PDB file of N, CA and C in Angstrom:
ATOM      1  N   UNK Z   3     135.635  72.226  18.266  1.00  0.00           N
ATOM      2  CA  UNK Z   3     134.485  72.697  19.028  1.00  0.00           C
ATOM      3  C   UNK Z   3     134.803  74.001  19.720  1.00  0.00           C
ATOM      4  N   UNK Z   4     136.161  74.062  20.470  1.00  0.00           N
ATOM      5  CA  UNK Z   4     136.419  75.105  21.598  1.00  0.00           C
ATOM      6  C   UNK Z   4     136.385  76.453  19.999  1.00  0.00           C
ATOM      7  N   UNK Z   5     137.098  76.398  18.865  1.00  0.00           N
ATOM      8  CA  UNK Z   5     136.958  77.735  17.755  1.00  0.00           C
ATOM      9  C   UNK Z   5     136.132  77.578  17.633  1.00  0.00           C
ATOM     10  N   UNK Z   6     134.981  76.803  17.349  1.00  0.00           N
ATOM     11  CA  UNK Z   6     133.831  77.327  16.801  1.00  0.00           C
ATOM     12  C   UNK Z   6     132.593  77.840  17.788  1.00  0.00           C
ATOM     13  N   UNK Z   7     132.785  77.264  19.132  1.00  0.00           N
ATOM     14  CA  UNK Z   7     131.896  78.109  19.721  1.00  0.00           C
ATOM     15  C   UNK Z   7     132.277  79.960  20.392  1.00  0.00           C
ATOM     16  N   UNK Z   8     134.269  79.744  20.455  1.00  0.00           N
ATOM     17  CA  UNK Z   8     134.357  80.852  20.464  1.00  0.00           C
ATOM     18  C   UNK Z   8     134.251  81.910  19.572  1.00  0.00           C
ATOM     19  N   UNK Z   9     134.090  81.936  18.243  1.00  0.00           N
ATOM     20  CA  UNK Z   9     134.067  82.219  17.289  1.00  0.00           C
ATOM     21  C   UNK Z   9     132.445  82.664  17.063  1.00  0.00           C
ATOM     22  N   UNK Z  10     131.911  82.022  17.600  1.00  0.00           N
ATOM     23  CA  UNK Z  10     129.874  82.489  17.494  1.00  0.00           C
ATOM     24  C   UNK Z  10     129.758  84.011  17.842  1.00  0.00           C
ATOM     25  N   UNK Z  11     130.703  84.664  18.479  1.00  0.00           N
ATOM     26  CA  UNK Z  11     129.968  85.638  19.466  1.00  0.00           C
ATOM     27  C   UNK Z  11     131.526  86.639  19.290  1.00  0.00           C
ATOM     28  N   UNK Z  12     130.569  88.128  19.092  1.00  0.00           N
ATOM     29  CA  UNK Z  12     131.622  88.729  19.186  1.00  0.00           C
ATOM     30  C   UNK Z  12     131.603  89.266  20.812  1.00  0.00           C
ATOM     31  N   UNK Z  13     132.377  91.125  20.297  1.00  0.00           N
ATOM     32  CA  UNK Z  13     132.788  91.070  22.369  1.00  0.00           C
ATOM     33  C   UNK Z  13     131.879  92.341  22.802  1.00  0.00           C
ATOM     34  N   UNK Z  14     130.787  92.567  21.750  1.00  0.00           N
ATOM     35  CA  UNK Z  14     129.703  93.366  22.289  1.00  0.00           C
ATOM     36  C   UNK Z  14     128.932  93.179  23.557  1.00  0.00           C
ATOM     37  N   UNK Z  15     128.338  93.538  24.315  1.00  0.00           N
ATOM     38  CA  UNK Z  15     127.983  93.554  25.483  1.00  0.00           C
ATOM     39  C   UNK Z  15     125.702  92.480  25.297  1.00  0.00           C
ATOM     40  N   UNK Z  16     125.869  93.019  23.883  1.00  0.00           N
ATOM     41  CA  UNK Z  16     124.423  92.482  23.586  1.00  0.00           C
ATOM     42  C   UNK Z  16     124.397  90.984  22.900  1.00  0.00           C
ATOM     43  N   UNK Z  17     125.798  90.628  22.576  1.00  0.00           N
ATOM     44  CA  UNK Z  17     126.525  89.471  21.920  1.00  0.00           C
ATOM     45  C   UNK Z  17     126.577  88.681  23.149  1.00  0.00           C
ATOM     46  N   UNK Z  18     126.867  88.842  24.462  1.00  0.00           N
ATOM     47  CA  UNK Z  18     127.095  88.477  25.562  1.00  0.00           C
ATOM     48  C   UNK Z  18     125.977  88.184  26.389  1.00  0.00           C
ATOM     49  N   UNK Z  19     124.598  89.385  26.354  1.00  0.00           N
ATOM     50  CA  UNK Z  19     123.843  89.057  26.819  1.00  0.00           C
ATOM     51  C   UNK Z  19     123.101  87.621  26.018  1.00  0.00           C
ATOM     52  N   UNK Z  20     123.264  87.756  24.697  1.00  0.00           N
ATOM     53  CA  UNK Z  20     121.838  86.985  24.319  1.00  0.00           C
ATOM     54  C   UNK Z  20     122.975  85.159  24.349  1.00  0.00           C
ATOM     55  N   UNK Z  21     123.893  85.409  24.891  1.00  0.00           N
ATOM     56  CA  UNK Z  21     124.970  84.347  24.806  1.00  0.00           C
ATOM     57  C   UNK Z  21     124.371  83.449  26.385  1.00  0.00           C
ATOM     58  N   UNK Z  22     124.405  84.544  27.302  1.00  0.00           N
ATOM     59  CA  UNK Z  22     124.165  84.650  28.634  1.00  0.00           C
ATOM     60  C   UNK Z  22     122.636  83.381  29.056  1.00  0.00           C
ATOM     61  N   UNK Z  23     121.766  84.470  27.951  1.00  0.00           N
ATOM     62  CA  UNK Z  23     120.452  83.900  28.187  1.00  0.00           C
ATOM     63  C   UNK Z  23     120.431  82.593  27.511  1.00  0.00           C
ATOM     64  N   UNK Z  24     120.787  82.387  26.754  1.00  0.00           N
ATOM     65  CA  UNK Z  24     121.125  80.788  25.961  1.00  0.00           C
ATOM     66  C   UNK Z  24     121.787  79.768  27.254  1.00  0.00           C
ATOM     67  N   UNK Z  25     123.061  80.029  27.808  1.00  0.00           N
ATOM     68  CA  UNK Z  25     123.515  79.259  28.994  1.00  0.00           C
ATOM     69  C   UNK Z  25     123.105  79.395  30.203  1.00  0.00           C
ATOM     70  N   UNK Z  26     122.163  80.313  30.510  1.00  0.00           N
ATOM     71  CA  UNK Z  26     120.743  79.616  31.755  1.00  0.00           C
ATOM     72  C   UNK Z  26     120.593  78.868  31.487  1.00  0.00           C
ATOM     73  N   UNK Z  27     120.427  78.595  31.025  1.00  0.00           N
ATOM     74  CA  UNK Z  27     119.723  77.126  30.673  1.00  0.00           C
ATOM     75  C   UNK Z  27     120.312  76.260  29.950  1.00  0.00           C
ATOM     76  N   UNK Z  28     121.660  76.534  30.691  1.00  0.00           N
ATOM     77  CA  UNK Z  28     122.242  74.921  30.333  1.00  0.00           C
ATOM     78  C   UNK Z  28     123.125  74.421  32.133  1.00  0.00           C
ATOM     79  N   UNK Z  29     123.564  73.124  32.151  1.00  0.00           N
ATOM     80  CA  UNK Z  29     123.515  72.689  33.470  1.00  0.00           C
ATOM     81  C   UNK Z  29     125.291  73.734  33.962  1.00  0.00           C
ATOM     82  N   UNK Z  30     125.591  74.199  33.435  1.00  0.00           N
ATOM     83  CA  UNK Z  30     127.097  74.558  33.901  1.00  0.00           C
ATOM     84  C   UNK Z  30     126.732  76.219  34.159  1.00  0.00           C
ATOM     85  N   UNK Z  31     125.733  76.675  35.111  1.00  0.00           N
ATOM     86  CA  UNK Z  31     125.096  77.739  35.568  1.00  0.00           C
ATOM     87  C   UNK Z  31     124.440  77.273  37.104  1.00  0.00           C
ATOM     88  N   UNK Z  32     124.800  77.852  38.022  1.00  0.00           N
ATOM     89  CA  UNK Z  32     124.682  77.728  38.941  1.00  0.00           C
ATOM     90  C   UNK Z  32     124.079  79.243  39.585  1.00  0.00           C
ATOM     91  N   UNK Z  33     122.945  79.002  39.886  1.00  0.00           N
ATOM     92  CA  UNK Z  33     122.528  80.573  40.420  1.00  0.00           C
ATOM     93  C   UNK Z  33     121.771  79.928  42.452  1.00  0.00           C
ATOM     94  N   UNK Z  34     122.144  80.778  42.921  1.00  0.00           N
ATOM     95  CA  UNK Z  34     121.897  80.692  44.615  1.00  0.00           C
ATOM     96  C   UNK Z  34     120.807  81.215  44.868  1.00  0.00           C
ATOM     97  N   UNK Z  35     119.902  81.414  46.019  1.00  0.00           N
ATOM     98  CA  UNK Z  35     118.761  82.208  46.460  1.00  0.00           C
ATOM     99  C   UNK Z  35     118.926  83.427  46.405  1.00  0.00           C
ATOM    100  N   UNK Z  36     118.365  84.284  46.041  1.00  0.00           N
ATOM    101  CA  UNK Z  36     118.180  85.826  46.490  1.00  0.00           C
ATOM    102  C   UNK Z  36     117.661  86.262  47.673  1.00  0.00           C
ATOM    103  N   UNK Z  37     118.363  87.233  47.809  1.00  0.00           N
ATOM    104  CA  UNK Z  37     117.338  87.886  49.086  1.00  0.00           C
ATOM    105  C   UNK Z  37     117.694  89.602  48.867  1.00  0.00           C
ATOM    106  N   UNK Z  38     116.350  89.881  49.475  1.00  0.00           N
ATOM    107  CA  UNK Z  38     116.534  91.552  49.128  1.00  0.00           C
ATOM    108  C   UNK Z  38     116.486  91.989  50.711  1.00  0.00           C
ATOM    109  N   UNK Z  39     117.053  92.875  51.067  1.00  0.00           N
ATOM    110  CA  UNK Z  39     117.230  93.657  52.487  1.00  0.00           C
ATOM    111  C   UNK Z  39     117.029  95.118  52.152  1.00  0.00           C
ATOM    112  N   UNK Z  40     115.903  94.892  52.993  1.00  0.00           N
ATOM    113  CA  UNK Z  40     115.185  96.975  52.897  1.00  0.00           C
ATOM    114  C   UNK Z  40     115.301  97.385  54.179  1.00  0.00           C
ATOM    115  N   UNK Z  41     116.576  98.150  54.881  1.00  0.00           N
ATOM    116  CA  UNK Z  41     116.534  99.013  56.094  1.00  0.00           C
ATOM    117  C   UNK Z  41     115.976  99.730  55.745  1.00  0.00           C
ATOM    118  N   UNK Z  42     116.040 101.088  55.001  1.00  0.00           N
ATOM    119  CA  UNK Z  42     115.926 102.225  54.692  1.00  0.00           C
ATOM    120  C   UNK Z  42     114.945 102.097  53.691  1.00  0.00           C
ATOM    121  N   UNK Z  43     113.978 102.970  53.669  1.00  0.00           N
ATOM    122  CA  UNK Z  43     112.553 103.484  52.162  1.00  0.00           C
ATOM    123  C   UNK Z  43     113.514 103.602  51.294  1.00  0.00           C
ATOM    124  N   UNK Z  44     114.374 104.477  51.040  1.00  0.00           N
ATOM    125  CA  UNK Z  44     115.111 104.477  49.893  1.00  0.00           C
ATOM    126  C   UNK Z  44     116.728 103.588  49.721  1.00  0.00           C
ATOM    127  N   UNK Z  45     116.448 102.799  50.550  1.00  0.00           N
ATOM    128  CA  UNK Z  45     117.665 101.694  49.896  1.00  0.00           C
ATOM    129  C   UNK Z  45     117.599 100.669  50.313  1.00  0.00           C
ATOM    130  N   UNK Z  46     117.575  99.556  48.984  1.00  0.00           N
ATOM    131  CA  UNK Z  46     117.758  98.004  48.484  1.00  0.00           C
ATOM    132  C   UNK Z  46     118.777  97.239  48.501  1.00  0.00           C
ATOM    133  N   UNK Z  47     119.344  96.168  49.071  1.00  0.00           N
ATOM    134  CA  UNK Z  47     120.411  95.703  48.820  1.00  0.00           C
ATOM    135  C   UNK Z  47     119.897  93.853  48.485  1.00  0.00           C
ATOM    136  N   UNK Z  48     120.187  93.790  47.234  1.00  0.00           N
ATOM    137  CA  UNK Z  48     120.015  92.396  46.318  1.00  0.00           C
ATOM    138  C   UNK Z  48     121.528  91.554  46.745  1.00  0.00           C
ATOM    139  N   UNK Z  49     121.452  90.495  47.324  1.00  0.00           N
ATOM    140  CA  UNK Z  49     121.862  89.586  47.658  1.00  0.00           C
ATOM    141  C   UNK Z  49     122.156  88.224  46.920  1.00  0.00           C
ATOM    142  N   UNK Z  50     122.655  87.446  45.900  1.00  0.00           N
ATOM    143  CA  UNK Z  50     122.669  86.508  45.594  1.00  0.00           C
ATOM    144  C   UNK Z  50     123.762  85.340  46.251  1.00  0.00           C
ATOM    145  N   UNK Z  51     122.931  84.495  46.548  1.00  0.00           N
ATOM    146  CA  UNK Z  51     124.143  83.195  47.518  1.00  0.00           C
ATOM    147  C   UNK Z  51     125.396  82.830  46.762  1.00  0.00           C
ATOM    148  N   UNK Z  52     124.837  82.946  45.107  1.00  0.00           N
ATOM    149  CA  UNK Z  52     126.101  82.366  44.291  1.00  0.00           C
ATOM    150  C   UNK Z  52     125.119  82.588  42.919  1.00  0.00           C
ATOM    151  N   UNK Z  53     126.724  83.031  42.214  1.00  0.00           N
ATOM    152  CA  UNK Z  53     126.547  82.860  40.549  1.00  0.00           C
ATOM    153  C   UNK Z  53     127.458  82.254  40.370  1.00  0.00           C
ATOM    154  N   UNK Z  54     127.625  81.353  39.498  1.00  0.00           N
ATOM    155  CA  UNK Z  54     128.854  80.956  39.226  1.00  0.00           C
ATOM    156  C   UNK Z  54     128.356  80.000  37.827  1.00  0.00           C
ATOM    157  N   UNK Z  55     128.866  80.611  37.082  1.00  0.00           N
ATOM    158  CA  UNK Z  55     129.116  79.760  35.439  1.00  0.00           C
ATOM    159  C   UNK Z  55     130.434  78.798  34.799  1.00  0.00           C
ATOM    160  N   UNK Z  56     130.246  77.676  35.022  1.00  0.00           N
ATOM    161  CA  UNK Z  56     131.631  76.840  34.151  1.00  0.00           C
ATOM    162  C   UNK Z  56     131.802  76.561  33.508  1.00  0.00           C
ATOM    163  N   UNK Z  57     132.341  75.931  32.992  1.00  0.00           N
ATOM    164  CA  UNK Z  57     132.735  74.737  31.386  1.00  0.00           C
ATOM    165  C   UNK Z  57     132.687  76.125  30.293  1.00  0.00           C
ATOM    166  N   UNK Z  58     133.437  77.626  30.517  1.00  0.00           N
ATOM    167  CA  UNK Z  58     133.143  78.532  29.554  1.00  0.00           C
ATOM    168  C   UNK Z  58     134.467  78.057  28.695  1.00  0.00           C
ATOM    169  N   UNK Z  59     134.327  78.996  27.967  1.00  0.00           N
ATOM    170  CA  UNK Z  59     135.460  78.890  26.962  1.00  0.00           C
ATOM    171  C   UNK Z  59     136.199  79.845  27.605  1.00  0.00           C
ATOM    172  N   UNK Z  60     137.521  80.379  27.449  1.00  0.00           N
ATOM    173  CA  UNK Z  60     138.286  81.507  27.787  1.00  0.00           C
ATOM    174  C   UNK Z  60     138.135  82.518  27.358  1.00  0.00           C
ATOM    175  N   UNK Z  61     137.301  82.590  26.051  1.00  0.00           N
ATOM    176  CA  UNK Z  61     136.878  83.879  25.163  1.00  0.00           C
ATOM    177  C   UNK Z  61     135.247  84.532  25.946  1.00  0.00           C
ATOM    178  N   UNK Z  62     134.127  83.303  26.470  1.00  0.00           N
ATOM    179  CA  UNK Z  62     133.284  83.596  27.310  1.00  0.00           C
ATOM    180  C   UNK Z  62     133.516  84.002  28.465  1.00  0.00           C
ATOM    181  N   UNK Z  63     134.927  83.385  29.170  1.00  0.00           N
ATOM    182  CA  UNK Z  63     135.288  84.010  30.800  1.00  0.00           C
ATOM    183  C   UNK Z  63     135.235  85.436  30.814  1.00  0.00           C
ATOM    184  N   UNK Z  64     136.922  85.469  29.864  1.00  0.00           N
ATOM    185  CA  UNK Z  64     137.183  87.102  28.769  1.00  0.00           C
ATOM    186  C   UNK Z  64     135.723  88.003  29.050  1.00  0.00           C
ATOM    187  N   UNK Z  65     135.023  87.537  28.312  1.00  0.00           N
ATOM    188  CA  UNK Z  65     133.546  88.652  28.186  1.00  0.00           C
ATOM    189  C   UNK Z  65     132.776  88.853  29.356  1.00  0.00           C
ATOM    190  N   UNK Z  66     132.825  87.604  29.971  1.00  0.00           N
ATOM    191  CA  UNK Z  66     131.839  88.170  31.481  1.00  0.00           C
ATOM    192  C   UNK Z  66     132.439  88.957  32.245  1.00  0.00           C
ATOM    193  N   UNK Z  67     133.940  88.922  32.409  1.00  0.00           N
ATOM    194  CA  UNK Z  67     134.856  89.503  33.027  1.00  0.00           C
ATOM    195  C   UNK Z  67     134.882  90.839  33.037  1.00  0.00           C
ATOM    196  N   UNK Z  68     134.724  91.238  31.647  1.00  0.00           N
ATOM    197  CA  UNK Z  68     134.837  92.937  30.910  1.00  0.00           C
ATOM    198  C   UNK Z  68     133.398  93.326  31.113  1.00  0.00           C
ATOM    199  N   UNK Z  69     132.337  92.405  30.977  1.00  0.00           N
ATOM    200  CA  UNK Z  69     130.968  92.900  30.792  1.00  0.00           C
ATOM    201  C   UNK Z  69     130.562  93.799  31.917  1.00  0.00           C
ATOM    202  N   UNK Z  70     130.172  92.534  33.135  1.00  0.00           N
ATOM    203  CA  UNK Z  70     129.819  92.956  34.256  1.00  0.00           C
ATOM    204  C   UNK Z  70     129.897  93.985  35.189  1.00  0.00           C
ATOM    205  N   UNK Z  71     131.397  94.450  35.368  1.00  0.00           N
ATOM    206  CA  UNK Z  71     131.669  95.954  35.455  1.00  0.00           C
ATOM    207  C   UNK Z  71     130.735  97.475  35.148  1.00  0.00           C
ATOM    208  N   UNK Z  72     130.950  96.844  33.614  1.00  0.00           N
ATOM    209  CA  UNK Z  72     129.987  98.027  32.955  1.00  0.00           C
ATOM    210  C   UNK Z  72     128.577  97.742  32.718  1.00  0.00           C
ATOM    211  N   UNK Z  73     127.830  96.570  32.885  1.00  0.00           N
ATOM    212  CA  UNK Z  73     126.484  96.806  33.230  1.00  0.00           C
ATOM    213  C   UNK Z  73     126.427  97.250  34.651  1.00  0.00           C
ATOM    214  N   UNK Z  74     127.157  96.896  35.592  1.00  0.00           N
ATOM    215  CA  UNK Z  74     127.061  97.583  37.218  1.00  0.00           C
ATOM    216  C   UNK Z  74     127.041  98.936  36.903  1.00  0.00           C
ATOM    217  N   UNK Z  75     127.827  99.529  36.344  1.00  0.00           N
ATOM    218  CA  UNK Z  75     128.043 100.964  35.999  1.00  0.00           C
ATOM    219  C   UNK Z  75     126.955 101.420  35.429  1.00  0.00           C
ATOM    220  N   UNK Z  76     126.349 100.871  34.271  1.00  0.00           N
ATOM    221  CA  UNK Z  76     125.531 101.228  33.614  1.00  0.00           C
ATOM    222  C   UNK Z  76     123.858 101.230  34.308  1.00  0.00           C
ATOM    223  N   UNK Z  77     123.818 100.867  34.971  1.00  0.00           N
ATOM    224  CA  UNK Z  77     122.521 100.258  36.012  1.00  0.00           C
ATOM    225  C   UNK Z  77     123.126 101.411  37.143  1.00  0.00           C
ATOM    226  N   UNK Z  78     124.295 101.926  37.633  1.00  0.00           N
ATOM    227  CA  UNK Z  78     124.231 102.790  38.652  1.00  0.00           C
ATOM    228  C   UNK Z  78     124.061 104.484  37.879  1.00  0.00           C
ATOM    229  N   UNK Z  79     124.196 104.349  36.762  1.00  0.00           N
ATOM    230  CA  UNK Z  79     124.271 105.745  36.074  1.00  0.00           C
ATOM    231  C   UNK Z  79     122.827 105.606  35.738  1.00  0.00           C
ATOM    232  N   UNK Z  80     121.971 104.556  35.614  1.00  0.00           N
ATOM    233  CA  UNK Z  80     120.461 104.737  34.591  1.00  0.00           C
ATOM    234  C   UNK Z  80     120.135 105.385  36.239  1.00  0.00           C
ATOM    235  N   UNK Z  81     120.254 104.621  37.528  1.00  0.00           N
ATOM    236  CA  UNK Z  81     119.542 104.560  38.199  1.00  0.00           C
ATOM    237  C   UNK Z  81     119.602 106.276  38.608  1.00  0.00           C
ATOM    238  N   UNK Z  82     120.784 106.482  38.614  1.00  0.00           N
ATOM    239  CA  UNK Z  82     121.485 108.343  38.836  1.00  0.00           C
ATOM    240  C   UNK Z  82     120.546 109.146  38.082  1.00  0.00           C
ATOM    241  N   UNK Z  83     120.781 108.688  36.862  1.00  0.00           N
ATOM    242  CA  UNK Z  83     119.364 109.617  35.812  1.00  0.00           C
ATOM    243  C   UNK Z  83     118.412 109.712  36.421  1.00  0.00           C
ATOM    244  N   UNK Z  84     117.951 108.530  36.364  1.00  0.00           N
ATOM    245  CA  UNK Z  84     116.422 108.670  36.774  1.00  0.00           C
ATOM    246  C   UNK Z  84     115.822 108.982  38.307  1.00  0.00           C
ATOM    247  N   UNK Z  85     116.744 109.103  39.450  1.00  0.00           N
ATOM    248  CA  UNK Z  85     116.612 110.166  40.486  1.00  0.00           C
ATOM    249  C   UNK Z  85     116.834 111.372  40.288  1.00  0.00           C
ATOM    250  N   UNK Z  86     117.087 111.980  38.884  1.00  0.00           N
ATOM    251  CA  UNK Z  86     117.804 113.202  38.434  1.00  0.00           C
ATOM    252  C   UNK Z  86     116.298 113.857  38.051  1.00  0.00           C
ATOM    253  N   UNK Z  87     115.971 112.590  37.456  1.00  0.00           N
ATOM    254  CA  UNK Z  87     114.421 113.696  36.283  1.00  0.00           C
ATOM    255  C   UNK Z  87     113.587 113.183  37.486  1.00  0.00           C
ATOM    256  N   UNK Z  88     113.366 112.297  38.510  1.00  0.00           N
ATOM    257  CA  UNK Z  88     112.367 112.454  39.726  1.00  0.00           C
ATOM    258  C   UNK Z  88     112.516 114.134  40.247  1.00  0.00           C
ATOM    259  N   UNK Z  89     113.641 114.047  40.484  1.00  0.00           N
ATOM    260  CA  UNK Z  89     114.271 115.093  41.509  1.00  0.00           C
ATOM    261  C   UNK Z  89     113.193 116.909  40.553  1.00  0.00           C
ATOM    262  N   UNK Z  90     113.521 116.775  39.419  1.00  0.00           N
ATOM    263  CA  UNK Z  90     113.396 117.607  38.184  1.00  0.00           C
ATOM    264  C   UNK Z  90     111.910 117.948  38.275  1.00  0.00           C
ATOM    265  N   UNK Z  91     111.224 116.454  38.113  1.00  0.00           N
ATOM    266  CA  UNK Z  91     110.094 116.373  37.613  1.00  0.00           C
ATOM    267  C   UNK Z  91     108.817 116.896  39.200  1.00  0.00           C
ATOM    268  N   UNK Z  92     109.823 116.579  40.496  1.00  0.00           N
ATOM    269  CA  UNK Z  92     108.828 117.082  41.740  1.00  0.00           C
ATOM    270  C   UNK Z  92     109.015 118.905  41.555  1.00  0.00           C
ATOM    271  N   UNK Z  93     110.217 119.452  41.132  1.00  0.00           N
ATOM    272  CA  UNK Z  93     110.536 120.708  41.180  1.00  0.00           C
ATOM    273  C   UNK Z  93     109.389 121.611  40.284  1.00  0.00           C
ATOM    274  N   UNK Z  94     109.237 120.723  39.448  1.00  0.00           N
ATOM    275  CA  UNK Z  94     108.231 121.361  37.979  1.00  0.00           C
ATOM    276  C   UNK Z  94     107.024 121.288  38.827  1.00  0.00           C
ATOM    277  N   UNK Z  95     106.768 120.222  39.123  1.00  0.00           N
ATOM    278  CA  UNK Z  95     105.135 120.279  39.767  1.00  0.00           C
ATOM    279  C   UNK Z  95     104.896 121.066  41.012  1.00  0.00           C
ATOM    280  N   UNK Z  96     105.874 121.795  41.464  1.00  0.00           N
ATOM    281  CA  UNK Z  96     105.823 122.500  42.704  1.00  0.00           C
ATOM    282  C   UNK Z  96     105.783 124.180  42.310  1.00  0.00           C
ATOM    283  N   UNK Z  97     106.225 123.912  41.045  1.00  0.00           N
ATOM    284  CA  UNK Z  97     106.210 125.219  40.907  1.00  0.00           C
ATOM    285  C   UNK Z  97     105.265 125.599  39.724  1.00  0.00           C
ATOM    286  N   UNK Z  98     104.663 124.548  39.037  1.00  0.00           N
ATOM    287  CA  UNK Z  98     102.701 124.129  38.427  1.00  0.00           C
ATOM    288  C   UNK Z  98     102.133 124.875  39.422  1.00  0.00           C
ATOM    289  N   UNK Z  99     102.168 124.207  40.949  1.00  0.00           N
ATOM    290  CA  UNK Z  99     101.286 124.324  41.908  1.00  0.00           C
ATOM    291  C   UNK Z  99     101.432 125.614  42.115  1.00  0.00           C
ATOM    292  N   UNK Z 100     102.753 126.506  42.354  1.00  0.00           N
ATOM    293  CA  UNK Z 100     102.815 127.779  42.790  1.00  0.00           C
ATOM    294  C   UNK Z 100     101.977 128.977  41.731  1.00  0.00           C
ATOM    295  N   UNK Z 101     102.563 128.206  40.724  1.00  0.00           N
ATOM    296  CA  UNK Z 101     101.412 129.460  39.259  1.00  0.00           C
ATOM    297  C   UNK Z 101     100.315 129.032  39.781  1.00  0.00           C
ATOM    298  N   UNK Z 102      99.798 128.135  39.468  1.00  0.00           N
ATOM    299  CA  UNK Z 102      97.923 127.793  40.028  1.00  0.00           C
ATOM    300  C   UNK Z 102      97.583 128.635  41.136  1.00  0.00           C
ATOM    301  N   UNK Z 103      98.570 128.617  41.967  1.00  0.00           N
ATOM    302  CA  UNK Z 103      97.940 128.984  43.088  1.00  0.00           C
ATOM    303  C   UNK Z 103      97.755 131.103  43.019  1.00  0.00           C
ATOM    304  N   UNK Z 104      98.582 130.903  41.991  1.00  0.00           N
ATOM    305  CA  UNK Z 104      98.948 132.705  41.673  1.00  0.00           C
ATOM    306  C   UNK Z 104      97.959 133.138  40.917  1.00  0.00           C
ATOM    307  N   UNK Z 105      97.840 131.922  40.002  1.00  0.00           N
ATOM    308  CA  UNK Z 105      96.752 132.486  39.047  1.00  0.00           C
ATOM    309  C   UNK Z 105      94.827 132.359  39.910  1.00  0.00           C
ATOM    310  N   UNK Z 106      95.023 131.579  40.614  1.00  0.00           N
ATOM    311  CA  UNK Z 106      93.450 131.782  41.525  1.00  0.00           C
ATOM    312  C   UNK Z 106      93.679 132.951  42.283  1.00  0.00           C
ATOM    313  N   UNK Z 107      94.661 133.442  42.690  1.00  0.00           N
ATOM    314  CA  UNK Z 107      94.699 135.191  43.750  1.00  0.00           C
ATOM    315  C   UNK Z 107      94.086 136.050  43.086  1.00  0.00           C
ATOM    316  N   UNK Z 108      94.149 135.875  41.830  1.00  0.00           N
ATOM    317  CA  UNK Z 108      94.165 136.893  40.929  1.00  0.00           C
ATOM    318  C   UNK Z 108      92.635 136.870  40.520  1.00  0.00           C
TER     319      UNK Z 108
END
């Protein structure tokens, strides 16, 4: 049993997720309340009481272990982008507004 379920899944990160979503929903997943805390307009802090997954195999520990890291990473770099092209995209429309406003003087 322990080779053949380690053996299902390689050590891709999308191998892991759809592994992930299969063991929600099984009883050896333990997830806690959330809570979100908003001091600040622009900052969120997500809270979970507990994650905690058991009965893995050592090849599933292995993968959550390596995964998680780099979706954190990957979720702090999307989020970097995309304050990048906000940041981009107010600059463009400010300076839309400045031609408009050049081209009615005229």
């Amino acid at each position: 049993m322990e080779n053949e379920r380690s053996s299902s899944y390689s050590s891709s990160p999308y191998s892991l997720c759809r592994h992930l979503n299969h063991v929600k929903n099984r009883s050896n997943l333990r997830v806690g309340e959330p809570s979100i805390e908003r001091e600040y307009p622009n900052t969120v802090e997500i809270r979970l009481t507990t994650l905690r997954i058991t009965d893995l195999t050592e090849t599933e520990a292995d993968l959550i272990k390596a995964f998680v890291p780099v979706a954190v990473d990957d979720v702090r770099e999307g989020l970097a982008s995309y304050t990048e092209t906000v940041e981009h995209a107010e600059e463009l429309e400010a300076k839309i507004e400045r031609t408009v406003d050049l081209i009615e003087e005229t």
